[in-house]
Coordinates of C-alpha atoms and ligand atoms in Angstrom, one line a residue:
M1 CA -14.5 -17.1 -38.0
R2 CA -11.2 -18.4 -39.2
T3 CA -7.8 -16.6 -39.7
D4 CA -4.1 -17.4 -39.6
L5 CA -3.0 -15.4 -36.5
V6 CA -5.0 -13.8 -33.7
V7 CA -3.2 -11.0 -31.9
V8 CA -4.7 -10.3 -28.5
G9 CA -4.3 -6.6 -27.5
A10 CA -3.9 -3.5 -29.7
G11 CA -1.0 -1.8 -27.9
A12 CA 2.2 -1.1 -29.8
A13 CA 3.5 -4.7 -29.4
G14 CA 0.2 -6.2 -30.7
L15 CA 0.0 -3.8 -33.6
L16 CA 3.6 -4.3 -34.6
A17 CA 3.0 -8.1 -34.6
A18 CA 0.0 -7.7 -36.7
V19 CA 1.7 -5.5 -39.3
A20 CA 4.8 -7.7 -39.5
A21 CA 2.7 -10.9 -39.8
R22 CA 0.5 -9.4 -42.5
R23 CA 3.6 -8.3 -44.4
L24 CA 4.8 -11.9 -44.3
G25 CA 1.5 -13.0 -45.9
H26 CA -0.6 -14.0 -42.9
E27 CA -4.2 -13.2 -42.4
V28 CA -4.5 -11.4 -39.1
L29 CA -7.2 -10.5 -36.6
V30 CA -6.4 -8.1 -33.7
V31 CA -8.9 -8.3 -30.8
E32 CA -8.8 -5.5 -28.3
S33 CA -10.8 -5.5 -25.0
S34 CA -11.3 -1.8 -24.7
G35 CA -12.8 0.7 -27.2
Q36 CA -9.4 2.3 -27.7
V37 CA -6.3 1.5 -29.6
G38 CA -2.7 2.1 -28.6
G39 CA -2.6 0.6 -25.1
S40 CA -0.2 2.1 -22.6
T41 CA 2.2 3.1 -25.4
A42 CA -0.2 5.7 -26.6
T43 CA -0.3 7.3 -23.1
N44 CA 3.5 7.7 -22.8
D45 CA 6.4 9.2 -24.7
G46 CA 6.9 6.2 -26.9
S47 CA 10.5 5.9 -26.0
L48 CA 12.2 2.7 -27.2
W49 CA 15.5 1.4 -25.7
L50 CA 17.1 -0.3 -28.7
P51 CA 20.8 -0.8 -28.2
A52 CA 23.3 -0.6 -31.1
N53 CA 20.6 0.9 -33.3
D54 CA 21.5 2.4 -36.7
L55 CA 21.5 6.0 -35.4
T56 CA 24.4 5.4 -33.0
G57 CA 27.8 6.1 -34.4
H58 CA 26.5 9.1 -36.4
G59 CA 25.9 12.8 -35.8
G60 CA 27.8 13.0 -32.5
I61 CA 26.1 9.9 -31.0
P62 CA 28.7 7.4 -29.8
A63 CA 29.0 4.1 -31.5
D64 CA 27.4 1.2 -29.8
T65 CA 27.6 -2.6 -30.0
A66 CA 25.3 -5.5 -29.0
D67 CA 28.1 -6.9 -27.0
S68 CA 28.5 -3.9 -24.8
A69 CA 24.7 -3.7 -24.3
L70 CA 24.8 -7.4 -23.2
R71 CA 27.7 -6.7 -20.8
Y72 CA 25.7 -3.9 -19.4
L73 CA 22.5 -5.9 -18.9
N74 CA 24.3 -8.9 -17.4
G75 CA 26.4 -6.6 -15.1
L76 CA 23.2 -5.1 -13.7
A77 CA 22.0 -8.5 -12.7
A78 CA 23.0 -12.0 -13.8
P79 CA 20.3 -13.7 -15.8
E80 CA 18.1 -15.9 -13.5
S81 CA 18.0 -18.8 -16.0
D82 CA 19.4 -20.0 -19.3
V83 CA 16.1 -18.9 -20.9
I84 CA 16.6 -15.3 -19.7
A85 CA 20.3 -15.5 -20.8
A86 CA 19.3 -16.5 -24.3
R87 CA 16.5 -13.9 -24.4
R88 CA 19.0 -11.1 -23.6
V89 CA 21.3 -12.2 -26.3
A90 CA 18.4 -12.3 -28.8
F91 CA 17.2 -8.9 -27.6
V92 CA 20.5 -7.0 -28.1
R93 CA 21.1 -8.7 -31.5
T94 CA 17.6 -8.0 -32.8
A95 CA 17.0 -4.5 -31.4
A96 CA 18.7 -2.6 -34.3
A97 CA 16.8 -4.7 -36.8
V98 CA 13.5 -3.7 -35.2
G99 CA 14.6 0.0 -35.3
R100 CA 15.3 -0.5 -39.0
W101 CA 12.0 -2.2 -39.5
L102 CA 10.2 0.7 -37.9
S103 CA 12.1 3.2 -40.1
T104 CA 11.3 1.3 -43.3
S105 CA 7.7 1.3 -42.1
K106 CA 7.9 5.1 -42.3
I107 CA 8.0 5.5 -38.5
A108 CA 10.8 8.0 -38.2
L109 CA 12.8 7.6 -35.0
E110 CA 15.2 10.1 -33.4
V111 CA 17.7 9.7 -30.6
V112 CA 16.7 11.3 -27.3
K113 CA 19.9 13.4 -27.1
S114 CA 22.0 13.4 -24.0
L115 CA 19.8 10.8 -22.2
P116 CA 22.1 8.1 -20.8
D117 CA 21.2 4.6 -19.6
C118 CA 19.8 4.4 -16.1
R119 CA 23.1 3.3 -14.7
P120 CA 25.5 5.4 -16.7
D121 CA 28.6 4.4 -14.8
A122 CA 28.1 0.7 -15.2
D123 CA 30.3 -1.4 -17.6
G124 CA 28.9 -1.3 -21.1
A125 CA 26.5 1.6 -20.4
A126 CA 25.9 4.2 -23.1
S127 CA 26.1 7.9 -22.4
Q128 CA 23.3 8.4 -25.0
G129 CA 21.9 6.8 -28.2
R130 CA 20.1 3.8 -27.0
T131 CA 16.8 5.5 -26.3
L132 CA 14.9 6.5 -29.4
R133 CA 11.5 8.1 -29.8
P134 CA 9.1 8.6 -32.7
R135 CA 9.3 11.9 -34.4
P136 CA 6.0 13.9 -34.2
A137 CA 3.8 13.3 -37.2
P138 CA 0.3 14.5 -38.3
P139 CA -2.2 11.7 -37.9
K140 CA -2.8 10.1 -41.3
L141 CA -5.5 7.8 -39.9
D142 CA -9.2 8.0 -41.0
P143 CA -10.9 10.4 -38.5
E144 CA -13.1 7.5 -37.2
W145 CA -9.9 5.7 -36.0
V146 CA -8.1 8.8 -34.7
G147 CA -10.9 9.1 -32.2
T148 CA -10.1 5.6 -30.9
L149 CA -6.5 6.5 -30.0
R150 CA -5.7 6.6 -26.3
G151 CA -4.0 9.7 -25.0
D152 CA -2.8 11.3 -21.8
D153 CA -4.4 14.6 -21.4
S154 CA -2.7 15.4 -18.1
V155 CA 0.7 15.3 -19.8
K156 CA -0.6 17.5 -22.6
A157 CA -2.0 20.0 -20.2
N158 CA 1.3 20.3 -18.3
P159 CA 4.1 21.0 -20.7
G160 CA 6.3 22.9 -18.1
L161 CA 9.6 21.3 -17.6
L162 CA 8.7 18.6 -20.1
S163 CA 8.7 21.1 -23.0
R164 CA 12.2 22.2 -22.1
L165 CA 13.5 18.7 -21.7
T166 CA 11.8 15.7 -23.2
S167 CA 9.0 17.4 -25.1
P168 CA 6.8 14.4 -25.7
F169 CA 3.6 16.2 -26.6
R170 CA 4.2 19.1 -28.8
D171 CA 2.3 21.1 -31.4
P172 CA -1.5 20.7 -31.7
G173 CA -2.4 18.9 -34.8
E174 CA 0.6 16.5 -34.6
L175 CA 0.7 13.3 -32.8
T176 CA 3.8 12.8 -30.6
G177 CA 5.4 10.1 -28.6
G178 CA 3.6 6.8 -28.2
A179 CA 0.5 8.1 -29.8
A180 CA 2.4 8.8 -33.0
L181 CA 3.9 5.3 -33.0
A182 CA 0.5 3.6 -32.2
A183 CA -1.3 5.7 -34.9
E184 CA 1.1 4.8 -37.6
L185 CA 1.2 1.1 -36.7
L186 CA -2.7 1.1 -36.7
R187 CA -2.8 2.9 -40.1
R188 CA -0.4 0.4 -41.6
A189 CA -2.3 -2.5 -40.1
L190 CA -5.7 -1.3 -41.5
A191 CA -4.2 -0.4 -44.9
S192 CA -2.6 -3.8 -45.3
G193 CA -5.9 -5.7 -44.5
V194 CA -5.5 -6.5 -40.8
E195 CA -8.9 -6.7 -39.2
V196 CA -9.2 -5.0 -35.8
W197 CA -12.1 -5.7 -33.4
L198 CA -12.6 -3.2 -30.6
D199 CA -14.6 -3.9 -27.4
A200 CA -13.7 -7.5 -28.0
P201 CA -12.0 -9.1 -25.0
M202 CA -10.4 -12.5 -25.4
T203 CA -12.1 -14.6 -22.7
E204 CA -10.2 -17.9 -23.2
L205 CA -8.0 -19.9 -25.5
V206 CA -9.3 -22.7 -27.6
V207 CA -7.0 -25.7 -27.0
E208 CA -7.1 -29.0 -28.9
G209 CA -4.8 -31.8 -27.9
G210 CA -2.5 -29.5 -26.0
S211 CA -2.1 -27.0 -29.0
V212 CA -3.7 -23.6 -29.1
T213 CA -6.0 -23.4 -32.1
G214 CA -7.9 -20.1 -31.5
V215 CA -9.5 -17.9 -29.0
R216 CA -13.0 -17.1 -27.6
V217 CA -13.9 -13.5 -27.7
R218 CA -16.8 -11.6 -26.2
R219 CA -18.3 -9.4 -28.9
A220 CA -21.6 -7.5 -28.7
D221 CA -22.6 -9.7 -25.7
E222 CA -22.0 -12.9 -27.6
S223 CA -19.2 -15.4 -27.2
V224 CA -17.5 -15.8 -30.6
Q225 CA -14.9 -18.5 -31.4
V226 CA -12.1 -17.5 -33.7
D227 CA -10.0 -20.4 -35.1
A228 CA -6.4 -19.5 -35.8
T229 CA -4.6 -21.9 -38.1
T230 CA -1.1 -20.6 -37.2
G231 CA -1.7 -19.5 -33.6
V232 CA -2.3 -16.8 -31.1
M233 CA 0.0 -14.0 -30.0
L234 CA -0.7 -12.6 -26.5
A235 CA 0.1 -8.9 -26.3
C236 CA -2.6 -8.0 -23.8
G237 CA -0.5 -6.6 -21.0
G238 CA 0.0 -7.8 -17.4
F239 CA -2.2 -7.7 -14.3
E240 CA -2.0 -4.2 -12.9
A241 CA -5.8 -3.9 -12.7
D242 CA -6.4 -7.2 -10.9
P243 CA -6.6 -6.5 -7.2
L244 CA -6.4 -10.2 -6.2
R245 CA -3.3 -11.0 -8.2
R246 CA -1.7 -7.7 -7.0
T247 CA -2.3 -8.7 -3.3
E248 CA -1.1 -12.2 -3.9
N249 CA 2.1 -11.2 -5.8
L250 CA 3.2 -7.6 -5.4
P251 CA 4.8 -6.3 -2.3
A252 CA 2.4 -4.9 0.3
P253 CA 0.8 -2.5 0.6
T254 CA -0.5 -2.2 -3.0
S255 CA -3.5 -0.8 -4.8
T256 CA -4.9 -0.8 -8.3
V257 CA -5.4 2.9 -7.8
W258 CA -1.7 3.6 -7.7
S259 CA -1.2 2.1 -11.2
V260 CA -0.9 4.3 -14.3
G261 CA -1.0 1.2 -16.4
V262 CA -3.6 0.7 -19.1
G263 CA -5.8 -1.5 -16.9
A264 CA -4.8 -5.0 -18.0
D265 CA -6.5 -7.5 -15.7
G266 CA -4.3 -10.6 -16.1
A267 CA -6.0 -12.1 -19.2
A268 CA -2.6 -13.5 -20.4
L269 CA -2.0 -15.2 -17.1
T270 CA -5.5 -16.7 -17.1
A271 CA -4.9 -17.9 -20.7
G272 CA -1.5 -19.4 -19.6
E273 CA -3.2 -21.4 -16.8
Q274 CA -5.4 -23.1 -19.4
V275 CA -2.3 -24.6 -21.0
G276 CA 0.0 -25.2 -18.0
A277 CA 2.3 -22.3 -18.9
A278 CA 5.2 -21.5 -16.5
V279 CA 5.2 -18.0 -14.9
C280 CA 7.8 -15.9 -13.2
G281 CA 8.7 -12.5 -11.8
L282 CA 5.1 -11.8 -10.6
D283 CA 6.4 -9.7 -7.7
Q284 CA 7.9 -7.2 -10.1
A285 CA 6.4 -4.1 -11.7
W286 CA 7.6 -1.1 -13.7
W287 CA 7.6 0.9 -10.4
T288 CA 7.0 4.6 -10.7
P289 CA 6.3 7.0 -7.8
V290 CA 2.9 8.6 -8.2
L291 CA 0.6 11.1 -6.5
L292 CA -3.2 10.8 -6.3
A293 CA -5.4 13.6 -7.6
D294 CA -9.1 13.0 -7.1
G295 CA -8.4 9.2 -6.9
V296 CA -6.4 9.1 -10.1
A297 CA -2.6 8.3 -10.1
H298 CA -0.2 10.7 -11.8
R299 CA 3.5 10.1 -12.2
V300 CA 5.8 12.5 -10.3
D301 CA 9.0 11.8 -12.3
L302 CA 9.7 15.4 -13.1
A303 CA 8.4 16.9 -9.9
R304 CA 10.6 14.7 -7.8
V305 CA 13.7 15.5 -9.8
A306 CA 13.1 19.3 -10.0
P307 CA 14.9 21.6 -7.6
H308 CA 13.2 23.1 -4.5
G309 CA 11.6 19.8 -3.5
M310 CA 12.5 16.8 -1.4
I311 CA 10.9 13.5 -0.4
V312 CA 10.6 12.4 3.3
D313 CA 9.1 9.5 5.1
Q314 CA 6.7 9.8 8.0
A315 CA 9.5 10.5 10.4
G316 CA 10.3 13.6 8.3
D317 CA 13.6 12.0 7.1
R318 CA 15.0 11.9 3.6
Y319 CA 15.9 8.4 2.6
L320 CA 16.5 8.3 -1.1
N321 CA 17.9 10.1 -4.1
E322 CA 14.7 11.7 -5.4
A323 CA 16.1 12.0 -8.9
Q324 CA 17.0 8.4 -9.6
P325 CA 15.1 6.5 -12.3
P326 CA 11.5 5.5 -11.5
G327 CA 12.1 1.8 -11.1
P328 CA 14.7 1.9 -8.3
A329 CA 12.9 4.9 -6.7
G330 CA 9.7 2.8 -6.3
R331 CA 11.6 -0.2 -5.1
R332 CA 13.4 2.0 -2.5
M333 CA 10.1 3.2 -1.2
Y334 CA 9.1 -0.4 -0.4
E335 CA 12.5 -1.4 1.1
H336 CA 12.5 1.6 3.4
N337 CA 8.9 1.0 4.4
R338 CA 10.0 -2.2 6.2
G339 CA 11.7 -0.1 8.9
M340 CA 9.9 3.3 8.8
R341 CA 6.6 4.1 7.2
S342 CA 7.4 5.5 3.7
V343 CA 4.2 4.3 1.9
P344 CA 3.0 7.0 1.4
S345 CA 6.0 9.3 1.4
F346 CA 5.7 13.1 1.1
L347 CA 7.0 15.4 -1.6
I348 CA 7.7 18.7 0.1
M349 CA 8.1 21.7 -2.2
D350 CA 8.6 25.4 -1.8
S351 CA 6.8 28.2 -3.7
R352 CA 9.5 28.2 -6.5
H353 CA 8.9 24.6 -7.3
R354 CA 5.1 25.1 -7.5
K355 CA 5.5 28.2 -9.7
T356 CA 7.9 26.6 -12.2
Y357 CA 7.4 22.8 -12.5
P358 CA 4.6 20.4 -13.4
L359 CA 3.0 18.5 -10.6
G360 CA 0.5 15.8 -11.6
P361 CA -2.5 17.4 -13.2
W362 CA -1.8 20.8 -11.8
A363 CA -0.1 23.3 -14.0
P364 CA 2.8 25.3 -12.7
G365 CA 1.8 28.5 -10.9
T366 CA -1.8 27.3 -10.1
S367 CA -3.5 26.9 -6.7
P368 CA -6.1 24.2 -7.6
K369 CA -9.0 24.8 -5.2
A370 CA -10.6 21.4 -5.3
A371 CA -7.3 19.6 -4.7
I372 CA -6.4 21.8 -1.8
E373 CA -9.9 21.4 -0.3
S374 CA -9.7 17.6 -0.6
G375 CA -6.3 17.5 0.9
D376 CA -4.7 15.9 -2.2
L377 CA -2.5 19.0 -2.3
V378 CA -1.5 20.8 0.9
R379 CA -0.4 24.4 1.0
A380 CA 0.9 26.0 4.3
A381 CA 2.6 29.2 5.3
R382 CA 4.9 27.3 7.7
L383 CA 6.5 23.9 7.9
D384 CA 4.8 23.1 11.2
E385 CA 1.4 23.5 9.6
L386 CA 2.5 21.4 6.7
A387 CA 3.8 18.6 9.0
Q388 CA 0.5 18.7 10.9
A389 CA -1.7 18.5 7.9
M390 CA 0.3 15.6 6.5
G391 CA 1.0 13.7 9.7
I392 CA 4.8 14.0 9.4
D393 CA 7.0 14.3 12.5
L394 CA 7.8 18.0 12.8
A395 CA 11.2 17.8 14.4
G396 CA 12.3 15.3 11.8
L397 CA 11.0 17.4 9.0
I398 CA 12.7 20.6 10.2
G399 CA 16.0 18.8 10.7
S400 CA 15.8 17.4 7.2
V401 CA 14.9 20.7 5.6
V402 CA 17.8 22.4 7.3
A403 CA 20.2 19.7 6.3
F404 CA 18.8 19.6 2.7
N405 CA 19.2 23.4 2.4
Q406 CA 22.9 23.2 3.4
L407 CA 23.4 20.5 0.7
A408 CA 21.6 22.7 -1.8
K409 CA 23.8 25.7 -1.0
R410 CA 26.9 23.6 -1.7
G411 CA 25.3 22.1 -4.8
K412 CA 26.3 18.7 -3.7
D413 CA 24.0 16.0 -2.2
S414 CA 26.6 14.2 -0.1
D415 CA 23.8 12.2 1.6
F416 CA 22.1 10.5 -1.4
G417 CA 24.0 11.8 -4.5
R418 CA 21.1 13.6 -6.1
G419 CA 22.3 15.2 -9.3
D420 CA 25.6 13.2 -9.4
S421 CA 24.7 11.0 -12.3
A422 CA 24.2 12.0 -15.9
W423 CA 20.7 10.4 -15.7
D424 CA 19.7 12.7 -12.9
R425 CA 21.0 15.8 -14.6
H426 CA 19.3 15.0 -17.9
F427 CA 15.9 15.4 -16.2
G428 CA 16.8 18.3 -14.0
D429 CA 16.3 22.0 -14.7
P430 CA 19.1 23.1 -17.2
L431 CA 18.8 26.7 -15.9
L432 CA 20.4 25.6 -12.7
R433 CA 24.0 25.1 -13.7
R434 CA 25.8 23.8 -10.6
N435 CA 23.3 21.0 -9.8
P436 CA 20.2 21.0 -12.0
C437 CA 18.4 18.8 -9.5
L438 CA 19.2 20.6 -6.2
G439 CA 17.7 23.8 -4.9
S440 CA 16.7 24.8 -1.3
V441 CA 13.2 24.4 0.2
A442 CA 13.0 27.8 1.8
K443 CA 10.4 30.1 0.2
Q444 CA 6.9 30.3 1.5
P445 CA 4.3 29.0 1.0
Y446 CA 5.2 25.4 1.3
W447 CA 3.4 22.6 -0.6
A448 CA 3.2 18.9 -0.1
V449 CA 1.6 15.8 -1.8
R450 CA 1.6 12.1 -0.7
V451 CA 3.7 9.9 -2.9
Y452 CA 2.9 6.2 -3.5
P453 CA 5.0 3.4 -5.1
G454 CA 2.9 3.2 -8.2
D455 CA 3.5 1.3 -11.4
A456 CA 3.3 1.7 -15.1
G457 CA 2.2 -2.0 -15.5
T458 CA 3.5 -5.3 -14.1
K459 CA 6.7 -7.0 -15.1
G460 CA 6.0 -10.7 -14.3
G461 CA 4.1 -13.0 -16.6
L462 CA 4.3 -16.1 -18.8
V463 CA 7.7 -17.6 -19.4
I464 CA 8.7 -17.2 -23.0
D465 CA 11.9 -18.3 -24.8
D466 CA 14.0 -16.3 -27.2
R467 CA 11.5 -17.1 -30.0
S468 CA 8.7 -15.6 -27.8
R469 CA 7.1 -19.1 -27.5
V470 CA 5.2 -19.7 -24.3
L471 CA 6.9 -22.4 -22.2
R472 CA 5.5 -25.0 -19.8
E473 CA 7.2 -25.8 -16.5
D474 CA 9.2 -28.6 -18.2
G475 CA 10.6 -26.1 -20.7
S476 CA 8.6 -27.4 -23.7
A477 CA 6.8 -24.8 -25.9
V478 CA 3.0 -24.7 -26.1
P479 CA 2.3 -25.2 -29.8
G480 CA 0.4 -22.3 -31.3
L481 CA 1.0 -19.8 -28.5
W482 CA 3.4 -16.8 -28.4
A483 CA 3.5 -13.9 -25.9
C484 CA 5.3 -10.6 -25.7
S485 CA 5.8 -7.5 -23.6
A486 CA 3.9 -7.4 -20.2
S487 CA 2.0 -10.6 -21.0
A488 CA 5.5 -12.3 -20.7
A489 CA 7.9 -12.2 -17.8
S490 CA 10.4 -9.4 -18.4
L491 CA 13.9 -10.3 -19.5
F492 CA 15.2 -7.4 -17.2
G493 CA 14.0 -9.0 -13.9
S494 CA 13.9 -6.4 -11.2
F495 CA 16.0 -3.7 -12.8
Q496 CA 15.5 -1.0 -15.4
P497 CA 18.3 -0.6 -17.9
G498 CA 17.2 2.5 -19.7
H499 CA 14.3 4.8 -20.5
G500 CA 12.1 2.9 -23.0
A501 CA 13.2 -0.6 -22.0
G502 CA 9.7 -1.8 -21.5
L503 CA 8.6 -0.8 -25.0
G504 CA 11.9 -1.7 -26.6
A505 CA 11.6 -5.3 -25.3
A506 CA 7.9 -5.4 -26.2
V507 CA 8.5 -4.6 -29.9
V508 CA 11.5 -6.9 -30.2
E509 CA 9.6 -9.8 -28.7
A510 CA 6.6 -9.2 -30.9
Y511 CA 8.9 -9.1 -34.0
R512 CA 10.8 -12.3 -33.1
G513 CA 7.5 -14.1 -32.3
V514 CA 6.2 -13.2 -35.8
L515 CA 9.4 -14.4 -37.5
D516 CA 9.2 -17.6 -35.5
L517 CA 5.6 -18.4 -36.4
S518 CA 6.4 -17.6 -40.0
G519 CA 9.4 -20.0 -40.0
Q520 CA 11.9 -17.2 -40.8
L521 CA 13.6 -16.7 -37.4
D522 CA 16.5 -19.0 -37.9
Q523 CA 17.4 -17.4 -41.2
V524 CA 17.2 -13.9 -39.7
D525 CA 19.2 -14.9 -36.6
R526 CA 22.0 -16.3 -38.9
A527 CA 22.1 -13.0 -40.7
L528 CA 22.2 -11.1 -37.4
A529 CA 24.9 -13.3 -35.7
Ligands
FAD601 C1 2.0 5.9 -18.1 C2 3.0 4.9 -18.6 C3 4.3 5.2 -18.9 C4 5.2 4.3 -19.4 N1 6.4 4.8 -19.8 C5 7.2 4.0 -20.4 C6 8.5 4.4 -20.8 O1 8.8 5.6 -20.7 N2 9.3 3.5 -21.5 C7 8.9 2.2 -21.6 O2 9.7 1.5 -22.2 N3 7.8 1.8 -21.2 C8 6.9 2.6 -20.6 N4 5.7 2.1 -20.2 C9 5.4 0.7 -20.4 C10 5.2 0.5 -21.9 O3 4.1 1.4 -22.3 C11 4.8 -0.8 -22.1 O4 5.8 -1.7 -21.7 C12 4.5 -1.1 -23.5 O5 3.8 -0.1 -24.1 C13 3.7 -2.3 -23.6 O6 3.0 -2.4 -24.8 P1 2.0 -3.5 -25.1 O7 1.6 -3.3 -26.5 O8 2.6 -4.8 -24.9 O9 0.9 -3.5 -24.0 P2 -0.2 -2.4 -23.7 O10 0.2 -1.1 -24.4 O11 -0.4 -2.4 -22.3 O12 -1.4 -3.0 -24.5 C14 -2.1 -4.1 -24.1 C15 -3.5 -4.0 -24.8 O13 -4.2 -5.2 -24.5 C16 -5.5 -4.9 -24.2 N5 -6.1 -6.1 -23.5 C17 -6.0 -6.4 -22.2 N6 -6.7 -7.5 -21.9 C18 -7.2 -7.9 -23.1 C19 -8.1 -9.0 -23.5 N7 -8.5 -9.9 -22.6 N8 -8.5 -9.1 -24.8 C20 -8.1 -8.2 -25.7 N9 -7.3 -7.2 -25.4 C21 -6.9 -7.0 -24.1 C22 -5.4 -3.7 -23.5 O14 -6.7 -3.0 -23.5 C23 -4.3 -2.9 -24.2 O15 -4.8 -2.1 -25.2 C24 4.8 3.0 -19.6 C25 3.5 2.6 -19.3 C26 2.6 3.5 -18.9 C27 1.2 3.1 -18.5

């Protein structure tokens, strides 16, 4: 089999690369290891952090510039290398063009209104406008392909607070969020003649004289060689499902079970080893606190922000602002665990929290019998019973609840600043005017779940340059090999600049890689400068 470009991975980044390359005249084959299309994108709200996009400066959304976004990024953490510095410049300059490319591809995007950057008070931060999401759309795919789209049923089953705030999964019959984005990219790919192989994992690169000239793929129990005359784009995620690489690289303790990622097993890193590619940032992930229900991880982003709940360590002490963005919250869990056990931590809720807000797979107002029997979810009439069932120090817990309730009464968390920032308030309950994130934990019965520092995929990977070319240790590019998104080391290092930053960077890197392999990047960069 011979083609121009092999794209490895049918997530949003891979599909965008395929559509863009096809549009520029290349023959493209996408190989996808699973039987499903859409990757992790199709399981989330599809938010894209694209600074200075065309929707800013209109309809009440403040104007934005690439320069202020760059100031913001570099103020959060100085770039670790010249390569990262150049990638950040390229990202902020190209982000708007990718938003435009999606719009001209009939993927309508809208601003997530009133959602600020993760650090809204930092220099160069935007109060809103940088996070876009796809508008809901009916699936226009052939029915046989609709069935191959990944989805997240637990989110669909739990609209609760989500429907009042971010509303990622709406009317039946319409695809929303990441699923809408992935479906439209897939439809365009297929319509334009891109070939897509499912259940076809790349097992290795084909390398000749130091250049990548194709891939080997396992297909129907056979090993097939595909020659790629232009090259290979790795868009096959990180290593969240590889227990060995997790133990070697991520902070301890760690577990594949805590990941809500798509299950990438480090194929990009294995491929990189074949060609002597440099790697970095392997100790980083897109941290996101999770609970476990029947052994499956579920994010607790809304449950931990909602009023009438608080997170404590094993000593029963609060130690963090529960409403902060998921990245820093997960990192804080690990930092605190060095001095006092906070892996797992405990989310303590009162009856109002359970009645009103979503919690993992359990709809508001329900008392799921199996989860209570298994101990995944604990219900108790009194705090001492709850502390005993969870193994939390009782005196510490009671002291923390009393202190927390006084803060809630004042509507001001003077200990950890919960609800102070515009980010926190965006995700809180708008019906609580004084502090949408703060409400006492005082009404029986009490509830608790264990909370782990989970992840939505890993952040470290192959070192790429601002053209998305894979680099060796000596800084030279591996001919014929490009990588993007979680297959590449993140340009954001350990921090999270805004909601949708992972996907925003992913699509920009895919786009720039395709322009580079088509020989058009310099011309586009000159126009964007
Ligand atoms: C639950 C969840 C929530 C998230 N929320 C957000 C968010 O709010 N904002 C944000 O920006 N980001 C978020 N992310 C991260 C974001 O989804 C990713 O950064 C982005 O979607 C990555 O897209 P991708 O196409 O590069 O990779 P993926 O979507 O991970 O796709 C990789 C694909 O490669 C396939 N693959 C793996 N190995 C092979 C192989 N050997 N051969 C062939 N194919 C292979 C996989 O099966 C998968 O389909 C979230 C992720 C998850 C899991």
